[in-house]
């Protein structure tokens, strides 16, 4: 069974931090030099190509948050009806895996964002980080077709809140 992870609302990073980009390494003679001016490879490098195998804390897991996003401190987070296990079962049952996943041997996640209204309805589902167009569309269809959630609550009152959900695609599991 595939494991799904809800991105906790409390761990959203400040938008300014998320605009950081890693500078590309440059080539000097036969040396590839990364953004910290460390020689990372001394070999023959074709002109105009970059070599970069340096690890980077931002690689792979950076999620862009809209600049106008204002976090709301709530007493209880929204919940899929039946909880996390029910959400996982729903995704296993209703996520339509595009043929491109097998054909392209895709393995990764579509990071999504959507608003859960005070009535539990899903609105404004968007892809925050894309994997591949067909996977993105399958993820959005899955989210837009979800049943009503139990809404977030602040001071005893249901409130609308932006929620983040990772939807994995793996060619080996289908």
mmCIF file with all atom_site columns, C-alpha atoms in Angstrom:
data_model
loop_
_atom_site.group_PDB
_atom_site.id
_atom_site.type_symbol
_atom_site.label_atom_id
_atom_site.label_alt_id
_atom_site.label_comp_id
_atom_site.label_asym_id
_atom_site.label_entity_id
_atom_site.label_seq_id
_atom_site.pdbx_PDB_ins_code
_atom_site.Cartn_x
_atom_site.Cartn_y
_atom_site.Cartn_z
_atom_site.occupancy
_atom_site.B_iso_or_equiv
_atom_site.pdbx_formal_charge
_atom_site.auth_seq_id
_atom_site.auth_comp_id
_atom_site.auth_asym_id
_atom_site.auth_atom_id
_atom_site.pdbx_PDB_model_num
ATOM 1   C CA . UNK A 1 1   ? 0.000   0.000  0.000   1.00 0.00 ? 1   UNK A CA 1
ATOM 2   C CA . UNK A 1 2   ? 1.361   3.416  -0.906  1.00 0.00 ? 2   UNK A CA 1
ATOM 3   C CA . UNK A 1 3   ? 2.020   5.865  1.894   1.00 0.00 ? 3   UNK A CA 1
ATOM 4   C CA . UNK A 1 4   ? 0.560   9.352  1.606   1.00 0.00 ? 4   UNK A CA 1
ATOM 5   C CA . UNK A 1 5   ? 1.679   12.333 3.584   1.00 0.00 ? 5   UNK A CA 1
ATOM 6   C CA . UNK A 1 6   ? -0.310  15.393 4.426   1.00 0.00 ? 6   UNK A CA 1
ATOM 7   C CA . UNK A 1 7   ? 1.878   18.426 4.584   1.00 0.00 ? 7   UNK A CA 1
ATOM 8   C CA . UNK A 1 8   ? 1.159   19.852 8.018   1.00 0.00 ? 8   UNK A CA 1
ATOM 9   C CA . UNK A 1 9   ? -0.232  23.357 7.898   1.00 0.00 ? 9   UNK A CA 1
ATOM 10  C CA . UNK A 1 10  ? 2.023   24.375 10.786  1.00 0.00 ? 10  UNK A CA 1
ATOM 11  C CA . UNK A 1 11  ? 5.229   23.769 8.821   1.00 0.00 ? 11  UNK A CA 1
ATOM 12  C CA . UNK A 1 12  ? 4.642   26.232 6.001   1.00 0.00 ? 12  UNK A CA 1
ATOM 13  C CA . UNK A 1 13  ? 7.761   28.278 5.390   1.00 0.00 ? 13  UNK A CA 1
ATOM 14  C CA . UNK A 1 14  ? 7.878   32.040 4.980   1.00 0.00 ? 14  UNK A CA 1
ATOM 15  C CA . UNK A 1 15  ? 7.329   32.987 1.322   1.00 0.00 ? 15  UNK A CA 1
ATOM 16  C CA . UNK A 1 16  ? 10.557  34.988 1.149   1.00 0.00 ? 16  UNK A CA 1
ATOM 17  C CA . UNK A 1 17  ? 12.609  31.928 2.002   1.00 0.00 ? 17  UNK A CA 1
ATOM 18  C CA . UNK A 1 18  ? 10.911  29.985 -0.744  1.00 0.00 ? 18  UNK A CA 1
ATOM 19  C CA . UNK A 1 19  ? 12.008  32.405 -3.431  1.00 0.00 ? 19  UNK A CA 1
ATOM 20  C CA . UNK A 1 20  ? 15.660  31.413 -2.978  1.00 0.00 ? 20  UNK A CA 1
ATOM 21  C CA . UNK A 1 21  ? 17.195  29.739 -5.977  1.00 0.00 ? 21  UNK A CA 1
ATOM 22  C CA . UNK A 1 22  ? 20.397  27.771 -6.175  1.00 0.00 ? 22  UNK A CA 1
ATOM 23  C CA . UNK A 1 23  ? 22.840  29.387 -8.603  1.00 0.00 ? 23  UNK A CA 1
ATOM 24  C CA . UNK A 1 24  ? 23.940  27.103 -11.411 1.00 0.00 ? 24  UNK A CA 1
ATOM 25  C CA . UNK A 1 25  ? 27.547  25.919 -11.375 1.00 0.00 ? 25  UNK A CA 1
ATOM 26  C CA . UNK A 1 26  ? 29.844  27.329 -14.003 1.00 0.00 ? 26  UNK A CA 1
ATOM 27  C CA . UNK A 1 27  ? 32.604  25.815 -16.075 1.00 0.00 ? 27  UNK A CA 1
ATOM 28  C CA . UNK A 1 28  ? 36.145  27.193 -15.911 1.00 0.00 ? 28  UNK A CA 1
ATOM 29  C CA . UNK A 1 29  ? 38.448  25.440 -18.322 1.00 0.00 ? 29  UNK A CA 1
ATOM 30  C CA . UNK A 1 30  ? 38.119  21.745 -17.536 1.00 0.00 ? 30  UNK A CA 1
ATOM 31  C CA . UNK A 1 31  ? 36.695  22.321 -14.041 1.00 0.00 ? 31  UNK A CA 1
ATOM 32  C CA . UNK A 1 32  ? 33.055  22.505 -12.998 1.00 0.00 ? 32  UNK A CA 1
ATOM 33  C CA . UNK A 1 33  ? 32.696  24.877 -10.078 1.00 0.00 ? 33  UNK A CA 1
ATOM 34  C CA . UNK A 1 34  ? 29.552  24.937 -7.940  1.00 0.00 ? 34  UNK A CA 1
ATOM 35  C CA . UNK A 1 35  ? 27.867  27.965 -6.361  1.00 0.00 ? 35  UNK A CA 1
ATOM 36  C CA . UNK A 1 36  ? 30.220  27.849 -3.355  1.00 0.00 ? 36  UNK A CA 1
ATOM 37  C CA . UNK A 1 37  ? 33.267  28.041 -5.651  1.00 0.00 ? 37  UNK A CA 1
ATOM 38  C CA . UNK A 1 38  ? 34.301  24.469 -4.878  1.00 0.00 ? 38  UNK A CA 1
ATOM 39  C CA . UNK A 1 39  ? 35.681  22.443 -7.757  1.00 0.00 ? 39  UNK A CA 1
ATOM 40  C CA . UNK A 1 40  ? 33.246  19.552 -8.098  1.00 0.00 ? 40  UNK A CA 1
ATOM 41  C CA . UNK A 1 41  ? 34.649  17.835 -11.165 1.00 0.00 ? 41  UNK A CA 1
ATOM 42  C CA . UNK A 1 42  ? 37.879  18.159 -13.054 1.00 0.00 ? 42  UNK A CA 1
ATOM 43  C CA . UNK A 1 43  ? 37.403  16.549 -16.402 1.00 0.00 ? 43  UNK A CA 1
ATOM 44  C CA . UNK A 1 44  ? 36.506  17.330 -19.942 1.00 0.00 ? 44  UNK A CA 1
ATOM 45  C CA . UNK A 1 45  ? 33.121  19.059 -19.876 1.00 0.00 ? 45  UNK A CA 1
ATOM 46  C CA . UNK A 1 46  ? 31.338  19.872 -23.137 1.00 0.00 ? 46  UNK A CA 1
ATOM 47  C CA . UNK A 1 47  ? 31.076  23.614 -23.730 1.00 0.00 ? 47  UNK A CA 1
ATOM 48  C CA . UNK A 1 48  ? 27.767  25.055 -22.557 1.00 0.00 ? 48  UNK A CA 1
ATOM 49  C CA . UNK A 1 49  ? 26.896  22.151 -20.217 1.00 0.00 ? 49  UNK A CA 1
ATOM 50  C CA . UNK A 1 50  ? 26.772  22.190 -16.439 1.00 0.00 ? 50  UNK A CA 1
ATOM 51  C CA . UNK A 1 51  ? 27.748  19.492 -14.011 1.00 0.00 ? 51  UNK A CA 1
ATOM 52  C CA . UNK A 1 52  ? 26.106  19.586 -10.627 1.00 0.00 ? 52  UNK A CA 1
ATOM 53  C CA . UNK A 1 53  ? 25.873  16.638 -8.282  1.00 0.00 ? 53  UNK A CA 1
ATOM 54  C CA . UNK A 1 54  ? 26.248  18.656 -5.121  1.00 0.00 ? 54  UNK A CA 1
ATOM 55  C CA . UNK A 1 55  ? 23.463  18.033 -2.590  1.00 0.00 ? 55  UNK A CA 1
ATOM 56  C CA . UNK A 1 56  ? 21.230  20.965 -1.885  1.00 0.00 ? 56  UNK A CA 1
ATOM 57  C CA . UNK A 1 57  ? 18.769  21.348 0.966   1.00 0.00 ? 57  UNK A CA 1
ATOM 58  C CA . UNK A 1 58  ? 16.199  22.827 -1.417  1.00 0.00 ? 58  UNK A CA 1
ATOM 59  C CA . UNK A 1 59  ? 16.416  20.132 -4.112  1.00 0.00 ? 59  UNK A CA 1
ATOM 60  C CA . UNK A 1 60  ? 13.353  17.969 -4.494  1.00 0.00 ? 60  UNK A CA 1
ATOM 61  C CA . UNK A 1 61  ? 11.235  19.090 -1.576  1.00 0.00 ? 61  UNK A CA 1
ATOM 62  C CA . UNK A 1 62  ? 10.751  22.829 -2.091  1.00 0.00 ? 62  UNK A CA 1
ATOM 63  C CA . UNK A 1 63  ? 7.124   23.836 -2.164  1.00 0.00 ? 63  UNK A CA 1
ATOM 64  C CA . UNK A 1 64  ? 6.135   27.291 -3.320  1.00 0.00 ? 64  UNK A CA 1
ATOM 65  C CA . UNK A 1 65  ? 3.557   29.093 -1.195  1.00 0.00 ? 65  UNK A CA 1
ATOM 66  C CA . UNK A 1 66  ? 1.556   31.995 -2.663  1.00 0.00 ? 66  UNK A CA 1
ATOM 67  C CA . UNK A 1 67  ? 2.882   35.382 -1.545  1.00 0.00 ? 67  UNK A CA 1
ATOM 68  C CA . UNK A 1 68  ? -0.557  36.448 -0.303  1.00 0.00 ? 68  UNK A CA 1
ATOM 69  C CA . UNK A 1 69  ? -0.841  33.360 1.926   1.00 0.00 ? 69  UNK A CA 1
ATOM 70  C CA . UNK A 1 70  ? -1.615  34.188 5.553   1.00 0.00 ? 70  UNK A CA 1
ATOM 71  C CA . UNK A 1 71  ? -1.390  31.244 7.959   1.00 0.00 ? 71  UNK A CA 1
ATOM 72  C CA . UNK A 1 72  ? -4.271  30.826 10.379  1.00 0.00 ? 72  UNK A CA 1
ATOM 73  C CA . UNK A 1 73  ? -3.722  29.274 13.771  1.00 0.00 ? 73  UNK A CA 1
ATOM 74  C CA . UNK A 1 74  ? -6.606  26.848 14.266  1.00 0.00 ? 74  UNK A CA 1
ATOM 75  C CA . UNK A 1 75  ? -7.623  24.675 17.195  1.00 0.00 ? 75  UNK A CA 1
ATOM 76  C CA . UNK A 1 76  ? -8.229  21.592 15.035  1.00 0.00 ? 76  UNK A CA 1
ATOM 77  C CA . UNK A 1 77  ? -7.020  20.877 11.513  1.00 0.00 ? 77  UNK A CA 1
ATOM 78  C CA . UNK A 1 78  ? -9.449  19.784 8.800   1.00 0.00 ? 78  UNK A CA 1
ATOM 79  C CA . UNK A 1 79  ? -9.941  16.057 8.465   1.00 0.00 ? 79  UNK A CA 1
ATOM 80  C CA . UNK A 1 80  ? -10.980 13.777 5.625   1.00 0.00 ? 80  UNK A CA 1
ATOM 81  C CA . UNK A 1 81  ? -14.134 11.853 6.618   1.00 0.00 ? 81  UNK A CA 1
ATOM 82  C CA . UNK A 1 82  ? -12.915 8.735  8.392   1.00 0.00 ? 82  UNK A CA 1
ATOM 83  C CA . UNK A 1 83  ? -9.415  10.103 9.007   1.00 0.00 ? 83  UNK A CA 1
ATOM 84  C CA . UNK A 1 84  ? -6.015  9.488  7.445   1.00 0.00 ? 84  UNK A CA 1
ATOM 85  C CA . UNK A 1 85  ? -6.632  5.798  6.724   1.00 0.00 ? 85  UNK A CA 1
ATOM 86  C CA . UNK A 1 86  ? -9.862  6.628  4.892   1.00 0.00 ? 86  UNK A CA 1
ATOM 87  C CA . UNK A 1 87  ? -8.013  9.287  2.866   1.00 0.00 ? 87  UNK A CA 1
ATOM 88  C CA . UNK A 1 88  ? -5.357  6.772  1.897   1.00 0.00 ? 88  UNK A CA 1
ATOM 89  C CA . UNK A 1 89  ? -8.036  4.229  0.903   1.00 0.00 ? 89  UNK A CA 1
ATOM 90  C CA . UNK A 1 90  ? -9.855  6.898  -1.119  1.00 0.00 ? 90  UNK A CA 1
ATOM 91  C CA . UNK A 1 91  ? -6.660  7.798  -2.970  1.00 0.00 ? 91  UNK A CA 1
ATOM 92  C CA . UNK A 1 92  ? -5.819  4.144  -3.643  1.00 0.00 ? 92  UNK A CA 1
ATOM 93  C CA . UNK A 1 93  ? -9.301  3.555  -5.040  1.00 0.00 ? 93  UNK A CA 1
ATOM 94  C CA . UNK A 1 94  ? -9.948  6.736  -7.039  1.00 0.00 ? 94  UNK A CA 1
ATOM 95  C CA . UNK A 1 95  ? -6.562  8.023  -8.220  1.00 0.00 ? 95  UNK A CA 1
ATOM 96  C CA . UNK A 1 96  ? -6.464  7.355  -11.962 1.00 0.00 ? 96  UNK A CA 1
ATOM 97  C CA . UNK A 1 97  ? -2.864  6.599  -12.888 1.00 0.00 ? 97  UNK A CA 1
ATOM 98  C CA . UNK A 1 98  ? -2.047  8.046  -16.325 1.00 0.00 ? 98  UNK A CA 1
ATOM 99  C CA . UNK A 1 99  ? -0.425  5.758  -18.898 1.00 0.00 ? 99  UNK A CA 1
ATOM 100 C CA . UNK A 1 100 ? 2.496   8.197  -18.983 1.00 0.00 ? 100 UNK A CA 1
ATOM 101 C CA . UNK A 1 101 ? 3.533   6.996  -15.507 1.00 0.00 ? 101 UNK A CA 1
ATOM 102 C CA . UNK A 1 102 ? 4.389   3.541  -16.886 1.00 0.00 ? 102 UNK A CA 1
ATOM 103 C CA . UNK A 1 103 ? 5.635   4.755  -20.244 1.00 0.00 ? 103 UNK A CA 1
ATOM 104 C CA . UNK A 1 104 ? 7.973   7.379  -18.747 1.00 0.00 ? 104 UNK A CA 1
ATOM 105 C CA . UNK A 1 105 ? 8.777   5.297  -15.642 1.00 0.00 ? 105 UNK A CA 1
ATOM 106 C CA . UNK A 1 106 ? 7.732   8.167  -13.398 1.00 0.00 ? 106 UNK A CA 1
ATOM 107 C CA . UNK A 1 107 ? 8.324   8.066  -9.684  1.00 0.00 ? 107 UNK A CA 1
ATOM 108 C CA . UNK A 1 108 ? 7.509   11.169 -7.690  1.00 0.00 ? 108 UNK A CA 1
ATOM 109 C CA . UNK A 1 109 ? 4.814   13.312 -6.163  1.00 0.00 ? 109 UNK A CA 1
ATOM 110 C CA . UNK A 1 110 ? 2.421   16.012 -7.243  1.00 0.00 ? 110 UNK A CA 1
ATOM 111 C CA . UNK A 1 111 ? 2.240   18.608 -4.483  1.00 0.00 ? 111 UNK A CA 1
ATOM 112 C CA . UNK A 1 112 ? -1.213  20.156 -4.297  1.00 0.00 ? 112 UNK A CA 1
ATOM 113 C CA . UNK A 1 113 ? -2.938  22.913 -2.411  1.00 0.00 ? 113 UNK A CA 1
ATOM 114 C CA . UNK A 1 114 ? -6.631  23.524 -1.902  1.00 0.00 ? 114 UNK A CA 1
ATOM 115 C CA . UNK A 1 115 ? -9.011  25.357 0.371   1.00 0.00 ? 115 UNK A CA 1
ATOM 116 C CA . UNK A 1 116 ? -11.297 23.435 2.683   1.00 0.00 ? 116 UNK A CA 1
ATOM 117 C CA . UNK A 1 117 ? -14.194 25.798 3.380   1.00 0.00 ? 117 UNK A CA 1
ATOM 118 C CA . UNK A 1 118 ? -16.032 26.202 6.654   1.00 0.00 ? 118 UNK A CA 1
ATOM 119 C CA . UNK A 1 119 ? -18.651 23.807 5.240   1.00 0.00 ? 119 UNK A CA 1
ATOM 120 C CA . UNK A 1 120 ? -15.982 21.224 4.310   1.00 0.00 ? 120 UNK A CA 1
ATOM 121 C CA . UNK A 1 121 ? -16.133 21.770 0.551   1.00 0.00 ? 121 UNK A CA 1
ATOM 122 C CA . UNK A 1 122 ? -13.006 21.742 -1.626  1.00 0.00 ? 122 UNK A CA 1
ATOM 123 C CA . UNK A 1 123 ? -12.207 24.954 -3.534  1.00 0.00 ? 123 UNK A CA 1
ATOM 124 C CA . UNK A 1 124 ? -9.311  26.328 -5.567  1.00 0.00 ? 124 UNK A CA 1
ATOM 125 C CA . UNK A 1 125 ? -7.360  23.099 -5.988  1.00 0.00 ? 125 UNK A CA 1
ATOM 126 C CA . UNK A 1 126 ? -3.996  23.850 -7.596  1.00 0.00 ? 126 UNK A CA 1
ATOM 127 C CA . UNK A 1 127 ? -0.719  22.123 -8.289  1.00 0.00 ? 127 UNK A CA 1
ATOM 128 C CA . UNK A 1 128 ? 2.050   23.643 -6.197  1.00 0.00 ? 128 UNK A CA 1
ATOM 129 C CA . UNK A 1 129 ? 4.817   21.448 -7.590  1.00 0.00 ? 129 UNK A CA 1
ATOM 130 C CA . UNK A 1 130 ? 4.337   19.486 -10.790 1.00 0.00 ? 130 UNK A CA 1
ATOM 131 C CA . UNK A 1 131 ? 5.517   15.985 -11.627 1.00 0.00 ? 131 UNK A CA 1
ATOM 132 C CA . UNK A 1 132 ? 4.135   15.671 -15.166 1.00 0.00 ? 132 UNK A CA 1
ATOM 133 C CA . UNK A 1 133 ? 1.086   17.234 -16.841 1.00 0.00 ? 133 UNK A CA 1
ATOM 134 C CA . UNK A 1 134 ? -1.076  14.076 -16.892 1.00 0.00 ? 134 UNK A CA 1
ATOM 135 C CA . UNK A 1 135 ? -0.212  13.301 -13.264 1.00 0.00 ? 135 UNK A CA 1
ATOM 136 C CA . UNK A 1 136 ? -1.056  16.882 -12.287 1.00 0.00 ? 136 UNK A CA 1
ATOM 137 C CA . UNK A 1 137 ? -4.468  16.583 -13.961 1.00 0.00 ? 137 UNK A CA 1
ATOM 138 C CA . UNK A 1 138 ? -5.147  13.221 -12.270 1.00 0.00 ? 138 UNK A CA 1
ATOM 139 C CA . UNK A 1 139 ? -4.243  14.734 -8.884  1.00 0.00 ? 139 UNK A CA 1
ATOM 140 C CA . UNK A 1 140 ? -6.546  17.722 -9.405  1.00 0.00 ? 140 UNK A CA 1
ATOM 141 C CA . UNK A 1 141 ? -9.415  15.464 -10.510 1.00 0.00 ? 141 UNK A CA 1
ATOM 142 C CA . UNK A 1 142 ? -8.924  13.320 -7.404  1.00 0.00 ? 142 UNK A CA 1
ATOM 143 C CA . UNK A 1 143 ? -9.037  16.374 -5.128  1.00 0.00 ? 143 UNK A CA 1
ATOM 144 C CA . UNK A 1 144 ? -11.959 18.091 -6.844  1.00 0.00 ? 144 UNK A CA 1
ATOM 145 C CA . UNK A 1 145 ? -14.023 14.880 -6.617  1.00 0.00 ? 145 UNK A CA 1
ATOM 146 C CA . UNK A 1 146 ? -13.382 14.375 -2.881  1.00 0.00 ? 146 UNK A CA 1
ATOM 147 C CA . UNK A 1 147 ? -16.300 14.247 -0.461  1.00 0.00 ? 147 UNK A CA 1
ATOM 148 C CA . UNK A 1 148 ? -16.737 17.049 2.051   1.00 0.00 ? 148 UNK A CA 1
ATOM 149 C CA . UNK A 1 149 ? -14.092 17.202 4.768   1.00 0.00 ? 149 UNK A CA 1
ATOM 150 C CA . UNK A 1 150 ? -14.595 17.966 8.433   1.00 0.00 ? 150 UNK A CA 1
ATOM 151 C CA . UNK A 1 151 ? -13.544 21.653 8.469   1.00 0.00 ? 151 UNK A CA 1
ATOM 152 C CA . UNK A 1 152 ? -10.872 23.274 10.604  1.00 0.00 ? 152 UNK A CA 1
ATOM 153 C CA . UNK A 1 153 ? -12.116 24.868 13.822  1.00 0.00 ? 153 UNK A CA 1
ATOM 154 C CA . UNK A 1 154 ? -10.950 28.041 15.560  1.00 0.00 ? 154 UNK A CA 1
ATOM 155 C CA . UNK A 1 155 ? -12.538 29.147 18.824  1.00 0.00 ? 155 UNK A CA 1
ATOM 156 C CA . UNK A 1 156 ? -15.346 26.633 18.299  1.00 0.00 ? 156 UNK A CA 1
ATOM 157 C CA . UNK A 1 157 ? -16.235 28.008 14.862  1.00 0.00 ? 157 UNK A CA 1
ATOM 158 C CA . UNK A 1 158 ? -15.578 26.187 11.548  1.00 0.00 ? 158 UNK A CA 1
ATOM 159 C CA . UNK A 1 159 ? -13.189 28.185 9.336   1.00 0.00 ? 159 UNK A CA 1
ATOM 160 C CA . UNK A 1 160 ? -11.841 27.951 5.799   1.00 0.00 ? 160 UNK A CA 1
ATOM 161 C CA . UNK A 1 161 ? -8.201  26.944 5.564   1.00 0.00 ? 161 UNK A CA 1
ATOM 162 C CA . UNK A 1 162 ? -5.651  26.183 2.849   1.00 0.00 ? 162 UNK A CA 1
ATOM 163 C CA . UNK A 1 163 ? -4.482  22.583 2.966   1.00 0.00 ? 163 UNK A CA 1
ATOM 164 C CA . UNK A 1 164 ? -1.551  20.818 1.284   1.00 0.00 ? 164 UNK A CA 1
ATOM 165 C CA . UNK A 1 165 ? -1.498  17.229 0.066   1.00 0.00 ? 165 UNK A CA 1
ATOM 166 C CA . UNK A 1 166 ? 1.194   15.163 -1.643  1.00 0.00 ? 166 UNK A CA 1
ATOM 167 C CA . UNK A 1 167 ? -0.073  12.674 -4.218  1.00 0.00 ? 167 UNK A CA 1
ATOM 168 C CA . UNK A 1 168 ? 2.520   10.024 -5.131  1.00 0.00 ? 168 UNK A CA 1
ATOM 169 C CA . UNK A 1 169 ? 2.898   8.366  -8.508  1.00 0.00 ? 169 UNK A CA 1
ATOM 170 C CA . UNK A 1 170 ? 5.171   5.353  -8.913  1.00 0.00 ? 170 UNK A CA 1
ATOM 171 C CA . UNK A 1 171 ? 5.429   3.282  -12.070 1.00 0.00 ? 171 UNK A CA 1
ATOM 172 C CA . UNK A 1 172 ? 6.542   0.251  -10.007 1.00 0.00 ? 172 UNK A CA 1
ATOM 173 C CA . UNK A 1 173 ? 3.321   0.030  -8.026  1.00 0.00 ? 173 UNK A CA 1
ATOM 174 C CA . UNK A 1 174 ? 0.877   -0.055 -10.955 1.00 0.00 ? 174 UNK A CA 1
#
